[in-house]
XYZ file of C-alpha atoms in Angstrom:
76
model
C 144.498 14.459 -2.660
C 147.449 14.368 -5.012
C 148.725 11.234 -6.675
C 152.430 10.902 -7.451
C 153.351 8.636 -10.352
C 156.607 7.642 -12.025
C 156.160 7.264 -15.772
C 158.681 5.494 -17.968
C 158.659 6.904 -21.497
C 160.705 4.610 -23.762
C 161.004 7.111 -26.628
C 162.923 9.681 -24.553
C 166.373 9.940 -26.059
C 167.684 13.373 -25.137
C 167.051 16.514 -23.136
C 165.112 17.955 -26.097
C 162.662 15.042 -25.956
C 162.252 15.543 -22.226
C 161.564 19.245 -22.724
C 158.732 18.412 -25.148
C 157.274 15.987 -22.607
C 157.502 18.543 -19.783
C 155.865 21.219 -21.949
C 153.037 18.868 -22.956
C 152.354 17.749 -19.390
C 152.580 21.303 -18.057
C 149.648 22.182 -20.316
C 147.413 20.064 -18.072
C 146.050 22.124 -15.179
C 147.375 21.255 -11.726
C 149.961 18.743 -13.003
C 153.306 19.287 -11.312
C 156.528 17.834 -12.729
C 158.420 16.639 -9.654
C 161.469 15.045 -11.294
C 162.817 14.151 -14.728
C 165.645 11.809 -15.645
C 166.724 11.346 -19.252
C 169.032 8.307 -18.711
C 166.266 6.305 -17.018
C 163.608 7.810 -19.350
C 161.383 8.705 -16.402
C 159.159 11.570 -15.326
C 157.663 11.850 -11.853
C 154.356 13.738 -11.729
C 152.058 14.893 -8.985
C 148.431 15.626 -9.855
C 144.952 15.644 -8.311
C 143.576 12.218 -9.267
C 140.007 13.390 -8.707
C 140.455 15.997 -11.455
C 142.965 14.457 -13.878
C 143.224 10.851 -15.020
C 146.151 8.848 -16.302
C 144.168 8.556 -19.562
C 144.253 12.349 -19.941
C 147.997 12.330 -19.317
C 148.411 9.581 -21.935
C 146.383 11.694 -24.360
C 148.670 14.703 -23.952
C 151.744 12.525 -24.433
C 150.158 10.921 -27.504
C 149.867 14.352 -29.133
C 153.679 14.536 -29.162
C 154.081 10.865 -30.116
C 155.241 9.606 -26.720
C 153.784 6.575 -24.988
C 153.894 5.410 -21.401
C 155.912 2.208 -21.165
C 155.255 1.812 -17.451
C 153.532 3.754 -14.704
C 153.858 3.185 -10.995
C 152.882 5.095 -7.875
C 155.849 6.504 -6.003
C 156.625 8.388 -2.832
C 158.896 11.387 -2.978
């Protein structure tokens, strides 16, 4: 079963930042980027929660010096 989460990333400032985030998250197997929005600094992801944890996602973002300010389940 896939989990869909909306992550707020406070350090996103431009489309270039968002591209780095998308590239980092795309490196995780089975993570799908559903939506991105630079003005609201959000990324919506879908991933198999039984295979990938939010901690793993945080780890990938940490490698590019981004942190999760907020995470919440969402329905698309």
